[in-house]
Coordinates of C-alpha atoms in Angstrom, one line a residue:
M1 CA 70.6 72.9 70.4
P2 CA 68.9 75.4 73.4
Q3 CA 69.7 78.9 74.6
L4 CA 72.1 79.5 76.6
S5 CA 72.1 82.1 79.8
N6 CA 70.4 85.3 78.4
R7 CA 71.5 87.4 82.3
T8 CA 75.9 86.7 81.4
A9 CA 75.0 87.3 77.5
N10 CA 77.3 90.6 78.2
F11 CA 79.5 89.0 80.6
T12 CA 83.5 89.2 79.5
D13 CA 85.9 87.0 81.8
S14 CA 86.9 89.4 85.3
V15 CA 89.5 91.3 83.5
I16 CA 90.9 92.0 86.9
R17 CA 92.5 88.4 86.7
R18 CA 92.9 88.2 83.2
M19 CA 95.7 91.3 84.1
T20 CA 97.5 88.6 86.3
R21 CA 98.0 86.3 83.2
I22 CA 98.7 89.1 80.9
S23 CA 101.4 89.9 84.1
N24 CA 103.3 86.5 83.7
K25 CA 103.3 85.7 79.9
Y26 CA 105.9 88.4 80.1
G27 CA 106.5 88.1 84.2
A28 CA 105.4 91.1 84.9
V29 CA 105.4 92.6 88.6
N30 CA 102.0 92.2 89.1
L31 CA 100.3 95.5 90.1
S32 CA 96.9 94.0 88.8
Q33 CA 95.2 91.8 90.5
G34 CA 95.2 93.2 94.5
F35 CA 97.4 90.0 96.7
P36 CA 100.6 90.3 98.7
D37 CA 103.5 88.6 98.1
F38 CA 104.4 88.6 101.4
E39 CA 103.3 85.7 104.2
P40 CA 100.9 85.8 106.8
P41 CA 100.9 87.1 110.3
K42 CA 103.4 83.5 111.8
A43 CA 101.1 83.1 114.9
I44 CA 97.5 81.8 111.9
L45 CA 100.8 79.5 110.1
D46 CA 101.6 78.1 112.9
R47 CA 97.9 78.0 114.1
L48 CA 97.5 75.8 110.6
A49 CA 100.3 73.3 110.8
E50 CA 98.4 71.8 113.8
V51 CA 95.5 72.0 112.1
T52 CA 96.6 70.1 110.0
R53 CA 97.5 67.5 112.1
E54 CA 93.7 67.6 113.9
D55 CA 90.8 67.0 113.4
F56 CA 89.4 69.6 111.4
H57 CA 89.1 68.2 107.6
Q58 CA 85.3 67.3 107.3
Y59 CA 82.3 70.0 107.3
S60 CA 81.8 72.6 109.7
I61 CA 78.9 73.7 110.6
T62 CA 77.3 75.7 107.4
W63 CA 77.2 79.2 108.4
G64 CA 80.6 78.5 110.0
A65 CA 82.3 77.1 112.7
Q66 CA 80.5 77.7 116.6
N67 CA 84.6 79.6 117.3
F68 CA 85.0 80.4 114.4
R69 CA 81.3 82.8 114.7
E70 CA 82.8 83.4 118.2
A71 CA 85.7 84.8 117.6
L72 CA 84.3 87.3 115.0
A73 CA 81.6 88.5 116.9
G74 CA 83.8 89.7 119.5
K75 CA 86.3 91.5 117.0
Q76 CA 83.4 93.0 115.0
S77 CA 81.1 93.8 118.7
R78 CA 84.1 95.8 119.6
L79 CA 84.9 97.9 116.4
M80 CA 80.9 98.8 115.0
G81 CA 79.5 99.2 119.0
R82 CA 76.9 96.8 119.5
T83 CA 76.7 92.9 120.8
I84 CA 76.8 90.7 117.0
D85 CA 74.8 87.4 118.0
P86 CA 77.3 85.2 117.3
N87 CA 74.7 82.1 116.4
G88 CA 72.1 85.2 115.2
E89 CA 73.5 87.7 113.3
I90 CA 76.3 86.4 110.8
V91 CA 77.1 84.6 108.0
V92 CA 80.7 83.3 107.4
T93 CA 81.2 82.8 103.5
C94 CA 83.7 81.7 100.7
G95 CA 85.0 85.2 100.5
S96 CA 83.9 88.8 100.6
T97 CA 82.1 87.8 96.8
E98 CA 80.2 85.2 98.1
A99 CA 79.4 87.7 101.2
M100 CA 77.7 89.7 98.5
M101 CA 76.2 87.1 95.7
A102 CA 74.9 86.2 99.4
A103 CA 73.4 89.4 100.2
M104 CA 72.3 90.3 97.0
M105 CA 70.0 87.8 96.2
S106 CA 68.4 87.5 100.2
V107 CA 66.7 91.0 99.8
T108 CA 66.8 91.6 96.1
N109 CA 64.1 90.3 93.5
P110 CA 63.9 89.9 89.6
G111 CA 63.0 93.6 88.9
D112 CA 64.3 95.3 91.1
K113 CA 67.0 98.2 90.9
V114 CA 70.4 99.1 93.1
I115 CA 72.4 101.5 93.3
V116 CA 76.3 101.2 92.4
F117 CA 78.4 104.2 93.2
S118 CA 80.5 104.4 90.0
P119 CA 83.6 103.4 89.7
F120 CA 83.5 99.7 91.2
Y121 CA 84.4 96.5 92.2
E122 CA 84.3 94.5 89.1
N123 CA 81.7 92.2 90.4
Y124 CA 79.0 94.4 91.6
G125 CA 77.8 94.7 88.5
A126 CA 77.7 91.5 87.8
D127 CA 76.1 90.2 91.1
T128 CA 72.8 92.8 90.7
I129 CA 72.7 91.2 86.7
L130 CA 72.7 87.6 88.0
S131 CA 70.0 88.5 90.6
G132 CA 67.9 89.9 88.5
A133 CA 68.1 93.5 89.4
E134 CA 68.9 96.8 87.8
P135 CA 71.8 99.2 88.0
I136 CA 71.7 103.0 88.8
Y137 CA 75.5 104.0 88.3
V138 CA 76.0 107.2 90.5
P139 CA 78.9 108.5 90.2
L140 CA 81.7 110.1 92.3
I141 CA 84.1 113.0 90.5
P142 CA 87.5 113.0 90.4
P143 CA 89.7 113.3 92.3
E144 CA 88.3 113.4 95.2
F145 CA 84.8 111.1 95.2
S146 CA 83.0 112.7 95.9
F147 CA 78.8 112.6 95.4
D148 CA 76.8 115.3 94.6
A149 CA 73.8 114.5 97.3
N150 CA 70.9 115.6 94.7
V151 CA 72.5 113.4 91.4
L152 CA 71.7 109.8 94.6
E153 CA 69.0 111.0 95.4
E154 CA 66.9 111.2 92.6
A155 CA 68.7 107.2 91.4
F156 CA 67.1 107.2 95.1
K157 CA 63.4 108.2 93.4
Q158 CA 63.7 105.2 91.2
H159 CA 62.5 102.8 94.5
P160 CA 65.8 100.5 94.8
K161 CA 65.7 97.4 97.1
A162 CA 69.4 98.5 98.1
L163 CA 72.8 100.6 97.4
I164 CA 75.8 98.5 97.8
L165 CA 78.2 100.8 99.6
C166 CA 82.0 100.3 99.1
N167 CA 84.0 101.4 101.4
P168 CA 87.2 102.1 101.9
S169 CA 86.6 102.0 98.4
N170 CA 88.1 99.5 95.8
P171 CA 89.9 101.9 93.4
C172 CA 89.5 104.7 94.3
G173 CA 90.9 104.4 97.6
K174 CA 88.3 106.9 99.1
V175 CA 87.6 106.6 102.6
F176 CA 83.1 107.6 103.4
T177 CA 83.0 110.9 106.1
L178 CA 80.9 111.2 108.2
E179 CA 78.8 113.5 106.5
E180 CA 78.6 111.5 102.7
L181 CA 77.6 108.3 105.1
Q182 CA 74.9 109.9 106.9
I183 CA 73.5 111.3 103.5
I184 CA 73.6 108.5 102.2
A185 CA 71.7 106.2 105.4
D186 CA 69.4 109.6 105.5
L187 CA 67.6 108.8 102.2
A188 CA 67.8 105.0 102.3
K189 CA 65.4 105.3 105.3
K190 CA 63.3 108.0 103.6
Y191 CA 63.3 105.4 100.0
D192 CA 63.3 102.8 102.1
T193 CA 66.2 100.9 100.6
F194 CA 68.8 98.2 102.0
V195 CA 72.4 99.1 102.2
I196 CA 74.7 96.3 101.5
T197 CA 78.7 96.8 102.4
D198 CA 81.7 95.2 102.0
E199 CA 84.1 96.4 104.0
V200 CA 87.2 94.8 102.9
Y201 CA 89.6 97.1 103.9
E202 CA 88.5 98.6 107.2
H203 CA 91.6 98.0 108.7
I204 CA 93.8 99.4 105.8
V205 CA 93.0 103.1 106.0
Y206 CA 95.5 106.7 106.2
A207 CA 95.3 109.4 109.2
P208 CA 93.4 111.5 109.4
H209 CA 90.5 109.8 107.2
K210 CA 88.6 106.6 109.6
H211 CA 86.4 104.0 108.1
I212 CA 83.1 104.2 110.2
Y213 CA 80.9 101.2 110.1
F214 CA 77.9 102.5 107.7
A215 CA 75.5 100.0 110.1
S216 CA 76.8 102.1 113.5
L217 CA 75.2 104.9 112.2
P218 CA 71.9 105.7 114.0
G219 CA 68.5 103.5 112.7
M220 CA 70.8 101.3 110.2
W221 CA 71.0 97.9 111.3
E222 CA 68.0 97.3 111.2
R223 CA 68.4 98.1 106.5
T224 CA 72.6 97.5 106.9
I225 CA 73.8 94.0 105.3
S226 CA 77.5 94.5 106.8
C227 CA 79.9 92.1 104.2
S228 CA 84.3 91.0 104.4
S229 CA 86.0 89.1 104.6
L230 CA 90.2 88.4 106.3
S231 CA 92.0 87.9 103.0
K232 CA 93.7 91.7 102.8
T233 CA 93.9 92.4 106.8
Y234 CA 95.4 89.0 107.6
S235 CA 97.0 88.4 103.7
I236 CA 94.8 85.2 103.0
T237 CA 93.0 86.4 100.1
G238 CA 93.4 82.1 98.7
W239 CA 91.8 81.3 101.8
R240 CA 88.8 82.6 101.0
L241 CA 86.5 83.4 104.5
G242 CA 84.5 86.4 104.6
Y243 CA 81.8 87.1 106.1
V244 CA 77.8 88.8 106.4
I245 CA 77.0 90.1 109.6
A246 CA 73.2 91.3 109.9
P247 CA 70.0 91.8 111.5
P248 CA 68.4 87.8 112.4
N249 CA 65.4 88.6 109.8
I250 CA 67.8 89.1 107.4
I251 CA 70.7 86.5 108.5
D252 CA 68.2 84.2 108.7
T253 CA 67.9 84.1 104.6
V254 CA 71.2 84.6 104.3
K255 CA 72.1 81.7 105.7
K256 CA 69.3 79.7 102.9
V257 CA 70.7 81.1 100.3
H258 CA 74.3 80.4 101.5
D259 CA 73.9 76.5 102.6
F260 CA 72.7 76.3 98.7
L261 CA 75.4 78.5 97.2
T262 CA 78.2 76.5 99.0
V263 CA 77.9 74.6 101.7
G264 CA 80.1 76.2 104.1
A265 CA 83.7 77.5 104.1
A266 CA 87.3 75.9 104.3
A267 CA 86.8 73.5 107.8
P268 CA 90.4 73.8 108.5
L269 CA 91.3 77.5 107.1
Q270 CA 88.4 78.9 109.9
E271 CA 90.0 77.1 112.6
A272 CA 94.0 78.8 111.9
A273 CA 91.9 81.8 110.9
V274 CA 90.5 81.9 114.5
T275 CA 94.2 83.5 116.2
G276 CA 94.5 86.2 113.8
L277 CA 90.5 87.1 114.8
R278 CA 91.9 87.1 118.6
F279 CA 94.6 89.6 118.3
G280 CA 94.8 92.8 119.9
D281 CA 94.3 96.4 118.3
D282 CA 98.4 96.8 118.3
Y283 CA 98.1 94.2 115.2
Y284 CA 96.3 96.8 113.8
K285 CA 97.7 100.0 113.9
W286 CA 100.6 97.5 113.5
L287 CA 99.1 97.4 109.4
Q288 CA 97.8 100.4 109.2
D289 CA 101.4 101.3 109.9
K290 CA 102.9 99.0 107.7
Y291 CA 100.5 100.1 104.5
T292 CA 100.7 103.4 105.2
E293 CA 104.4 103.3 104.2
K294 CA 103.6 101.1 101.7
R295 CA 102.0 104.2 100.2
D296 CA 104.3 106.5 101.1
L297 CA 106.6 105.1 99.3
F298 CA 105.2 104.3 95.8
L299 CA 103.5 108.3 95.6
K300 CA 107.1 109.7 96.0
G301 CA 108.5 107.4 93.1
L302 CA 105.4 108.1 90.8
D303 CA 106.0 111.6 91.4
D304 CA 110.1 111.3 90.9
I305 CA 108.3 110.0 87.5
G306 CA 106.2 112.7 87.2
I307 CA 102.6 110.6 86.7
Q308 CA 100.1 112.5 87.4
H309 CA 97.5 109.9 90.1
T310 CA 95.3 109.2 93.3
V311 CA 96.2 109.8 96.7
P312 CA 94.1 106.7 97.8
Q313 CA 92.4 107.5 101.8
G314 CA 91.9 103.7 102.6
A315 CA 92.3 100.7 101.1
Y316 CA 96.0 99.9 99.0
Y317 CA 94.6 101.0 95.3
I318 CA 96.4 104.4 92.9
L319 CA 94.3 105.0 89.8
L320 CA 97.3 106.4 88.0
D321 CA 96.4 109.0 84.6
I322 CA 97.3 107.7 81.7
S323 CA 96.4 110.6 79.4
E324 CA 99.7 112.2 78.1
F325 CA 100.2 108.7 76.6
G326 CA 97.6 109.5 74.0
Y327 CA 96.3 105.5 73.6
K328 CA 92.5 104.9 73.0
S329 CA 92.2 102.6 75.3
D330 CA 93.5 101.8 78.1
L331 CA 93.4 98.1 77.5
V332 CA 95.9 98.0 74.8
F333 CA 97.5 100.8 77.7
C334 CA 97.8 98.0 80.1
E335 CA 98.8 94.9 77.6
K336 CA 101.9 97.1 76.1
L337 CA 102.9 98.1 79.5
A338 CA 103.3 94.7 80.5
E339 CA 104.8 93.6 77.4
Y340 CA 107.5 96.1 77.6
I341 CA 107.6 98.5 80.6
G342 CA 107.4 94.5 82.9
V343 CA 104.5 96.1 85.1
G344 CA 101.2 94.6 85.9
A345 CA 97.8 97.2 85.3
V346 CA 94.6 97.2 85.7
P347 CA 92.7 99.6 82.5
G348 CA 90.4 101.8 84.8
S349 CA 87.4 101.5 82.6
S350 CA 86.9 98.3 84.1
F351 CA 86.1 100.6 87.3
F352 CA 83.8 103.2 85.4
K353 CA 80.2 102.7 83.8
E354 CA 80.9 106.5 82.8
H355 CA 82.8 106.8 79.8
E356 CA 86.2 106.3 81.1
N357 CA 89.3 106.1 79.6
R358 CA 92.3 108.0 81.4
Y359 CA 93.2 104.8 84.2
I360 CA 95.6 102.8 84.9
R361 CA 94.8 100.9 88.5
F362 CA 97.8 100.3 90.4
H363 CA 97.8 98.2 93.8
Y364 CA 101.1 98.0 96.4
A365 CA 100.7 95.5 98.5
K366 CA 104.0 93.7 97.7
K367 CA 107.5 94.2 99.7
N368 CA 109.3 97.1 99.1
E369 CA 111.7 95.6 96.8
T370 CA 108.6 94.2 94.8
L371 CA 107.6 97.9 94.6
E372 CA 110.9 99.2 94.4
K373 CA 111.3 97.1 91.6
A374 CA 108.3 97.9 89.5
L375 CA 109.4 101.8 90.0
E376 CA 112.6 101.4 88.5
R377 CA 111.0 99.6 85.6
L378 CA 108.3 102.5 85.0
S379 CA 111.2 105.6 85.8
D380 CA 111.5 104.5 81.6
I381 CA 107.9 104.3 80.9
R382 CA 108.5 107.7 78.4
K383 CA 111.0 105.7 76.8
K384 CA 110.1 103.0 76.4
M385 CA 106.6 103.3 75.9
P386 CA 105.4 102.3 72.3
K387 CA 102.7 104.7 70.8
E388 CA 99.8 102.8 69.8

């Protein structure tokens, strides 16, 4: 028999999705995979019901339905501080997962190098390898998850084709400052490097922190491929609607890659989601307030239990320090946590290139009563958690 592809030889299944299956097995409160247990905005659901009785059941234009791209261009032009062409600067994808993969395949050749900050969302390393490129990992240093500019420049000296920037960051909740972004921008210009951004948590940022679109920095539009999705902003993770925004010369290539990867995103869902894209600024203020409340509730609960944790600046993830429990394997800890405590989490080691075993990741995109239930179970963690 012929051998299978070498590029997947070191892959495992997604640890995040695996922990959802383990949570389901034990009936645990699933704070592992980052999806809400509350409904999307009613206006979007009402429009979806209407769409089922209208003529949106066949392919839309490959790179996105016209009215979806126009609505998205209107929203993002306002936020990014430039007029975005819905016909020449946007591709609608099947979630930000495809957006990132299409961006990576559009700018890298086999053998190219790509800078990835660590900790990182698990797909980035896989995307790089599937593209035939080689990741260069640059550490973000806890607890603030800042980077050493000298270490970053050493990575740039290897002449990478691109840098991946997740901002706000999954899993550590970091929001990059203007000064940090300017350091990245200066190095990208100096070493002639693309920057691929993942900005899916762009609207979930906690005061006094602010999200700054990398493409909005002086001179960065031409070399930035901005990826995002509607999943987190409108609580529709299962709809798989994402997008790429970039200059026309880049988008022309992304269109071709996207066409052969997935043909196109779901036409009825694009039509329904236009309603959300046309929401006013009051919706995004409401969303920020909603997640600020959830963050504060969850942080207070963890503080009352007395377990060390990070304080997210954006997104909706917390890294919990489990050092006191003495487990050699954070994966085993998470499996036992689901079984004995009834709460699902993701082992932090799945996000770090460095050897790191002291963190697990929780998310708090849940109803308040769900979070309170999880906190109640976690209050018994020192009594019920078995020794390794």
